[in-house]
GROMACS .gro file of N, CA and C in nm:
model
  351
    1ASP      N    1  -2.164   1.242   0.552
    1ASP     CA    2  -2.015   1.274   0.544
    1ASP      C    3  -1.937   1.253   0.611
    2ASN      N    4  -1.846   1.222   0.486
    2ASN     CA    5  -1.748   1.171   0.412
    2ASN      C    6  -1.641   1.192   0.529
    3ILE      N    7  -1.642   1.278   0.627
    3ILE     CA    8  -1.469   1.334   0.623
    3ILE      C    9  -1.546   1.287   0.793
    4VAL      N   10  -1.310   1.262   0.747
    4VAL     CA   11  -1.324   1.130   0.917
    4VAL      C   12  -1.178   1.229   1.007
    5ASN      N   13  -1.201   1.262   1.138
    5ASN     CA   14  -1.178   1.310   1.200
    5ASN      C   15  -1.035   1.409   1.080
    6GLY      N   16  -1.116   1.502   1.012
    6GLY     CA   17  -1.074   1.624   0.986
    6GLY      C   18  -1.038   1.592   0.850
    7ILE      N   19  -1.075   1.504   0.805
    7ILE     CA   20  -0.959   1.389   0.631
    7ILE      C   21  -1.060   1.302   0.590
    8VAL      N   22  -1.049   1.392   0.433
    8VAL     CA   23  -1.166   1.221   0.333
    8VAL      C   24  -1.118   1.155   0.330
    9PRO      N   25  -1.108   1.080   0.378
    9PRO     CA   26  -0.992   0.905   0.297
    9PRO      C   27  -1.074   0.898   0.181
   10VAL      N   28  -0.940   0.792   0.150
   10VAL     CA   29  -0.950   0.766   0.003
   10VAL      C   30  -1.069   0.633  -0.027
   11SER      N   31  -1.050   0.635   0.086
   11SER     CA   32  -1.200   0.472   0.070
   11SER      C   33  -1.254   0.537   0.160
   12MET      N   34  -1.433   0.471   0.147
   12MET     CA   35  -1.560   0.520   0.273
   12MET      C   36  -1.530   0.369   0.293
   13ASP      N   37  -1.440   0.243   0.331
   13ASP     CA   38  -1.548   0.114   0.363
   13ASP      C   39  -1.479   0.151   0.448
   14PRO      N   40  -1.578   0.086   0.580
   14PRO     CA   41  -1.601   0.081   0.677
   14PRO      C   42  -1.459   0.005   0.756
   15SER      N   43  -1.426  -0.067   0.680
   15SER     CA   44  -1.350  -0.184   0.793
   15SER      C   45  -1.136  -0.120   0.773
   16MET      N   46  -1.150   0.002   0.669
   16MET     CA   47  -1.035   0.047   0.659
   16MET      C   48  -0.982   0.131   0.733
   17GLU      N   49  -0.887   0.143   0.810
   17GLU     CA   50  -0.787   0.258   0.876
   17GLU      C   51  -0.682   0.296   0.787
   18PRO      N   52  -0.712   0.444   0.849
   18PRO     CA   53  -0.560   0.510   0.803
   18PRO      C   54  -0.469   0.484   0.778
   19VAL      N   55  -0.373   0.471   0.751
   19VAL     CA   56  -0.224   0.436   0.710
   19VAL      C   57  -0.192   0.585   0.703
   20THR      N   58  -0.191   0.703   0.641
   20THR     CA   59  -0.191   0.735   0.649
   20THR      C   60  -0.244   0.948   0.691
   21ASP      N   61  -0.222   1.019   0.757
   21ASP     CA   62  -0.232   1.173   0.845
   21ASP      C   63  -0.430   1.203   0.736
   22ASP      N   64  -0.308   1.117   0.641
   22ASP     CA   65  -0.464   1.289   0.517
   22ASP      C   66  -0.531   1.131   0.495
   23GLY      N   67  -0.538   1.051   0.469
   23GLY     CA   68  -0.609   0.909   0.439
   23GLY      C   69  -0.587   0.925   0.275
   24SER      N   70  -0.455   0.913   0.238
   24SER     CA   71  -0.454   0.895   0.108
   24SER      C   72  -0.467   0.811   0.067
   25VAL      N   73  -0.360   0.662   0.206
   25VAL     CA   74  -0.389   0.577   0.223
   25VAL      C   75  -0.468   0.460   0.321
   26MET      N   76  -0.524   0.389   0.286
   26MET     CA   77  -0.624   0.331   0.383
   26MET      C   78  -0.560   0.180   0.393
   27LYS      N   79  -0.612   0.142   0.490
   27LYS     CA   80  -0.517  -0.067   0.556
   27LYS      C   81  -0.631  -0.113   0.614
   28ARG      N   82  -0.735  -0.240   0.518
   28ARG     CA   83  -0.772  -0.285   0.616
   28ARG      C   84  -0.690  -0.447   0.635
   29ILE      N   85  -0.709  -0.482   0.703
   29ILE     CA   86  -0.622  -0.648   0.743
   29ILE      C   87  -0.644  -0.778   0.766
   30VAL      N   88  -0.647  -0.842   0.646
   30VAL     CA   89  -0.707  -0.998   0.626
   30VAL      C   90  -0.651  -1.052   0.757
   31GLN      N   91  -0.508  -1.083   0.737
   31GLN     CA   92  -0.474  -1.136   0.850
   31GLN      C   93  -0.347  -1.126   0.953
   32LYS      N   94  -0.355  -1.134   1.061
   32LYS     CA   95  -0.313  -1.037   1.162
   32LYS      C   96  -0.226  -1.106   1.110
   33GLY      N   97   0.016  -1.031   1.096
   33GLY     CA   98   0.082  -1.099   1.153
   33GLY      C   99   0.096  -1.164   1.280
   34SER      N  100   0.249  -1.129   1.284
   34SER     CA  101   0.280  -1.261   1.396
   34SER      C  102   0.372  -1.104   1.419
   35GLY      N  103   0.384  -1.075   1.605
   35GLY     CA  104   0.528  -1.056   1.679
   35GLY      C  105   0.459  -0.946   1.718
   36TRP      N  106   0.538  -0.783   1.731
   36TRP     CA  107   0.574  -0.681   1.732
   36TRP      C  108   0.639  -0.555   1.644
   37ASP      N  109   0.773  -0.648   1.647
   37ASP     CA  110   0.839  -0.537   1.488
   37ASP      C  111   0.793  -0.558   1.357
   38ARG      N  112   0.834  -0.452   1.313
   38ARG     CA  113   0.792  -0.378   1.179
   38ARG      C  114   0.957  -0.373   1.101
   39PRO      N  115   0.928  -0.435   0.982
   39PRO     CA  116   1.028  -0.287   0.882
   39PRO      C  117   1.034  -0.134   0.904
   40LYS      N  118   1.221  -0.140   0.864
   40LYS     CA  119   1.219   0.011   0.899
   40LYS      C  120   1.262   0.066   0.768
   41LEU      N  121   1.281   0.202   0.734
   41LEU     CA  122   1.281   0.238   0.597
   41LEU      C  123   1.412   0.150   0.553
   42HIS      N  124   1.502   0.112   0.376
   42HIS     CA  125   1.621   0.101   0.325
   42HIS      C  126   1.615  -0.060   0.439
   43ASP      N  127   1.500  -0.153   0.472
   43ASP     CA  128   1.505  -0.267   0.473
   43ASP      C  129   1.387  -0.364   0.351
   44GLU      N  130   1.460  -0.443   0.347
   44GLU     CA  131   1.432  -0.511   0.223
   44GLU      C  132   1.309  -0.601   0.325
   45ALA      N  133   1.134  -0.563   0.192
   45ALA     CA  134   1.080  -0.657   0.249
   45ALA      C  135   0.975  -0.710   0.112
   46PHE      N  136   0.906  -0.864   0.181
   46PHE     CA  137   0.915  -0.927   0.020
   46PHE      C  138   0.759  -0.963   0.015
   47VAL      N  139   0.726  -0.936  -0.076
   47VAL     CA  140   0.518  -0.904  -0.051
   47VAL      C  141   0.507  -0.960  -0.141
   48ASN      N  142   0.386  -1.012  -0.144
   48ASN     CA  143   0.240  -1.046  -0.282
   48ASN      C  144   0.157  -0.931  -0.304
   49LEU      N  145   0.142  -0.912  -0.402
   49LEU     CA  146   0.082  -0.765  -0.438
   49LEU      C  147   0.012  -0.798  -0.542
   50THR      N  148  -0.092  -0.724  -0.599
   50THR     CA  149  -0.198  -0.692  -0.721
   50THR      C  150  -0.179  -0.541  -0.713
   51GLY      N  151  -0.136  -0.474  -0.793
   51GLY     CA  152  -0.208  -0.355  -0.799
   51GLY      C  153  -0.286  -0.332  -0.894
   52LYS      N  154  -0.412  -0.244  -0.892
   52LYS     CA  155  -0.560  -0.249  -0.981
   52LYS      C  156  -0.502  -0.075  -0.973
   53HIS      N  157  -0.553  -0.001  -1.025
   53HIS     CA  158  -0.665   0.141  -1.068
   53HIS      C  159  -0.799   0.005  -1.154
   54GLY      N  160  -0.871   0.067  -1.136
   54GLY     CA  161  -1.026   0.049  -1.105
   54GLY      C  162  -0.977  -0.138  -1.124
   55ASP      N  163  -1.026  -0.121  -1.262
   55ASP     CA  164  -1.072  -0.283  -1.260
   55ASP      C  165  -0.940  -0.338  -1.352
   56THR      N  166  -0.846  -0.286  -1.392
   56THR     CA  167  -0.755  -0.320  -1.493
   56THR      C  168  -0.619  -0.336  -1.375
   57VAL      N  169  -0.507  -0.432  -1.425
   57VAL     CA  170  -0.431  -0.511  -1.303
   57VAL      C  171  -0.302  -0.393  -1.402
   58PHE      N  172  -0.188  -0.336  -1.343
   58PHE     CA  173  -0.097  -0.225  -1.404
   58PHE      C  174   0.011  -0.339  -1.320
   59ASP      N  175  -0.015  -0.407  -1.182
   59ASP     CA  176   0.138  -0.483  -1.162
   59ASP      C  177   0.126  -0.554  -1.065
   60THR      N  178   0.124  -0.696  -1.029
   60THR     CA  179   0.122  -0.802  -0.945
   60THR      C  180   0.246  -0.910  -0.973
   61ASN      N  181   0.246  -0.981  -0.850
   61ASN     CA  182   0.351  -1.094  -0.872
   61ASN      C  183   0.317  -1.205  -0.860
   62GLN      N  184   0.157  -1.263  -0.891
   62GLN     CA  185   0.046  -1.389  -0.838
   62GLN      C  186   0.123  -1.453  -1.019
   63GLY      N  187   0.184  -1.553  -0.999
   63GLY     CA  188   0.234  -1.599  -1.036
   63GLY      C  189   0.400  -1.642  -1.122
   64GLU      N  190   0.461  -1.593  -1.031
   64GLU     CA  191   0.580  -1.606  -0.990
   64GLU      C  192   0.661  -1.696  -0.928
   65ASP      N  193   0.756  -1.715  -0.864
   65ASP     CA  194   0.822  -1.807  -0.775
   65ASP      C  195   0.791  -1.748  -0.637
   66GLY      N  196   0.750  -1.720  -0.611
   66GLY     CA  197   0.667  -1.627  -0.451
   66GLY      C  198   0.701  -1.522  -0.407
   67PRO      N  199   0.724  -1.438  -0.315
   67PRO     CA  200   0.689  -1.333  -0.288
   67PRO      C  201   0.755  -1.206  -0.406
   68ARG      N  202   0.753  -1.095  -0.384
   68ARG     CA  203   0.836  -0.992  -0.488
   68ARG      C  204   0.910  -0.911  -0.374
   69ALA      N  205   1.087  -0.872  -0.365
   69ALA     CA  206   1.100  -0.843  -0.283
   69ALA      C  207   1.109  -0.673  -0.262
   70LEU      N  208   1.104  -0.596  -0.233
   70LEU     CA  209   1.084  -0.448  -0.227
   70LEU      C  210   1.149  -0.400  -0.087
   71LEU      N  211   1.258  -0.351  -0.124
   71LEU     CA  212   1.351  -0.236  -0.055
   71LEU      C  213   1.275  -0.057   0.029
   72LEU      N  214   1.231  -0.036   0.137
   72LEU     CA  215   1.165   0.041   0.150
   72LEU      C  216   1.309   0.204   0.146
   73GLY      N  217   1.176   0.202   0.035
   73GLY     CA  218   1.249   0.371   0.046
   73GLY      C  219   1.331   0.384  -0.061
   74SER      N  220   1.262   0.308  -0.163
   74SER     CA  221   1.240   0.264  -0.307
   74SER      C  222   1.247   0.350  -0.421
   75ALA      N  223   1.130   0.414  -0.308
   75ALA     CA  224   1.004   0.460  -0.411
   75ALA      C  225   0.941   0.392  -0.538
   76TYR      N  226   0.901   0.283  -0.517
   76TYR     CA  227   0.850   0.212  -0.655
   76TYR      C  228   0.722   0.254  -0.605
   77CYS      N  229   0.639   0.307  -0.463
   77CYS     CA  230   0.564   0.350  -0.465
   77CYS      C  231   0.501   0.378  -0.327
   78ASP      N  232   0.489   0.524  -0.308
   78ASP     CA  233   0.540   0.594  -0.162
   78ASP      C  234   0.376   0.525  -0.041
   79GLY      N  235   0.292   0.539  -0.167
   79GLY     CA  236   0.141   0.481  -0.020
   79GLY      C  237   0.192   0.329  -0.021
   80LEU      N  238   0.226   0.268  -0.079
   80LEU     CA  239   0.202   0.095  -0.052
   80LEU      C  240   0.311   0.043   0.056
   81GLU      N  241   0.492   0.184   0.023
   81GLU     CA  242   0.551   0.124   0.134
   81GLU      C  243   0.548   0.181   0.299
   82ALA      N  244   0.438   0.321   0.296
   82ALA     CA  245   0.407   0.384   0.383
   82ALA      C  246   0.315   0.243   0.421
   83ALA      N  247   0.230   0.151   0.420
   83ALA     CA  248   0.158   0.043   0.467
   83ALA      C  249   0.242  -0.037   0.509
   84VAL      N  250   0.350  -0.094   0.396
   84VAL     CA  251   0.433  -0.209   0.472
   84VAL      C  252   0.495  -0.160   0.579
   85LEU      N  253   0.543  -0.010   0.578
   85LEU     CA  254   0.632   0.034   0.664
   85LEU      C  255   0.564  -0.008   0.810
   86ARG      N  256   0.418  -0.061   0.883
   86ARG     CA  257   0.321  -0.064   0.936
   86ARG      C  258   0.221  -0.162   0.940
   87MET      N  259   0.331  -0.299   0.879
   87MET     CA  260   0.298  -0.373   0.861
   87MET      C  261   0.355  -0.500   0.994
   88HIS      N  262   0.361  -0.610   1.001
   88HIS     CA  263   0.400  -0.679   1.090
   88HIS      C  264   0.464  -0.817   0.974
   89LYS      N  265   0.525  -0.871   1.030
   89LYS     CA  266   0.589  -0.994   0.961
   89LYS      C  267   0.426  -1.096   0.899
   90GLY      N  268   0.390  -1.154   0.826
   90GLY     CA  269   0.310  -1.226   0.801
   90GLY      C  270   0.166  -1.175   0.774
   91GLU      N  271   0.150  -1.055   0.865
   91GLU     CA  272   0.079  -0.941   0.774
   91GLU      C  273  -0.004  -0.992   0.718
   92LYS      N  274  -0.136  -0.966   0.631
   92LYS     CA  275  -0.170  -0.994   0.537
   92LYS      C  276  -0.263  -0.874   0.479
   93ALA      N  277  -0.294  -0.802   0.439
   93ALA     CA  278  -0.396  -0.682   0.412
   93ALA      C  279  -0.418  -0.600   0.301
   94VAL      N  280  -0.569  -0.534   0.271
   94VAL     CA  281  -0.586  -0.456   0.145
   94VAL      C  282  -0.591  -0.366   0.163
   95VAL      N  283  -0.462  -0.314   0.060
   95VAL     CA  284  -0.448  -0.111   0.083
   95VAL      C  285  -0.503  -0.061  -0.049
   96ASP      N  286  -0.616   0.008  -0.002
   96ASP     CA  287  -0.610   0.150  -0.026
   96ASP      C  288  -0.522   0.271  -0.091
   97ILE      N  289  -0.489   0.284  -0.201
   97ILE     CA  290  -0.391   0.410  -0.241
   97ILE      C  291  -0.368   0.529  -0.299
   98ALA      N  292  -0.446   0.644  -0.301
   98ALA     CA  293  -0.477   0.825  -0.375
   98ALA      C  294  -0.395   0.829  -0.487
   99ALA      N  295  -0.508   0.825  -0.528
   99ALA     CA  296  -0.359   0.878  -0.677
   99ALA      C  297  -0.203   0.912  -0.675
  100ARG      N  298  -0.255   1.046  -0.602
  100ARG     CA  299  -0.148   1.136  -0.498
  100ARG      C  300   0.020   1.050  -0.418
  101ALA      N  301  -0.087   0.969  -0.348
  101ALA     CA  302   0.011   0.895  -0.247
  101ALA      C  303   0.049   0.792  -0.356
  102ALA      N  304   0.006   0.700  -0.456
  102ALA     CA  305   0.078   0.589  -0.553
  102ALA      C  306   0.193   0.655  -0.578
  103PHE      N  307   0.227   0.692  -0.738
  103PHE     CA  308   0.267   0.751  -0.780
  103PHE      C  309   0.298   0.874  -0.807
  104GLY      N  310   0.276   1.005  -0.708
  104GLY     CA  311   0.278   1.119  -0.748
  104GLY      C  312   0.195   1.215  -0.916
  105ASP      N  313   0.259   1.308  -0.918
  105ASP     CA  314   0.189   1.376  -1.008
  105ASP      C  315   0.203   1.372  -1.147
  106LYS      N  316   0.317   1.278  -1.130
  106LYS     CA  317   0.309   1.205  -1.295
  106LYS      C  318   0.267   1.083  -1.347
  107GLY      N  319   0.199   1.003  -1.226
  107GLY     CA  320   0.165   0.841  -1.236
  107GLY      C  321   0.297   0.755  -1.271
  108TRP      N  322   0.185   0.691  -1.353
  108TRP     CA  323   0.254   0.556  -1.426
  108TRP      C  324   0.193   0.518  -1.570
  109GLU      N  325   0.203   0.649  -1.689
  109GLU     CA  326   0.202   0.665  -1.729
  109GLU      C  327   0.226   0.499  -1.874
  110SER      N  328   0.316   0.439  -1.871
  110SER     CA  329   0.348   0.289  -1.917
  110SER      C  330   0.223   0.166  -1.897
  111LYS      N  331   0.169   0.209  -1.771
  111LYS     CA  332   0.079   0.127  -1.712
  111LYS      C  333  -0.087   0.180  -1.746
  112GLY      N  334  -0.101   0.289  -1.806
  112GLY     CA  335  -0.221   0.350  -1.778
  112GLY      C  336  -0.326   0.400  -1.542
  113VAL      N  337  -0.186   0.455  -1.479
  113VAL     CA  338  -0.208   0.483  -1.446
  113VAL      C  339  -0.202   0.617  -1.400
  114PRO      N  340  -0.346   0.706  -1.399
  114PRO     CA  341  -0.317   0.807  -1.321
  114PRO      C  342  -0.257   0.900  -1.254
  115GLY      N  343  -0.143   1.032  -1.276
  115GLY     CA  344  -0.132   1.054  -1.110
  115GLY      C  345  -0.196   1.151  -1.055
  116GLY      N  346  -0.188   1.216  -0.976
  116GLY     CA  347  -0.334   1.256  -0.838
  116GLY      C  348  -0.206   1.411  -0.859
  117VAL      N  349  -0.330   1.467  -0.810
  117VAL     CA  350  -0.317   1.644  -0.693
  117VAL      C  351  -0.328   1.611  -0.559
   0.00000   0.00000   0.00000
């Protein structure tokens, strides 16, 4: 049975913890961050990311000069923002995001990322 606390999570990996109540965003901490403070909506967070759909990379900042600035609340990717809002400075995590929590019903067509329900 894949239902956990009444939700069907996007990832069945037991090391992943739900970020959202509906399980559409799951996170596994790879390296704990420092301090107790977390970013807030409209803060700028600096992230290293590789966005993948299946085996296809649709967005990455690997090879760039440093972390990418992400304005929280800018609607780049709702699921990513939800995960970052629950991270601590310096934390590294793997985040699984269901299509519905990533780019909504429309997806990101030019990058081959489908929408979700």
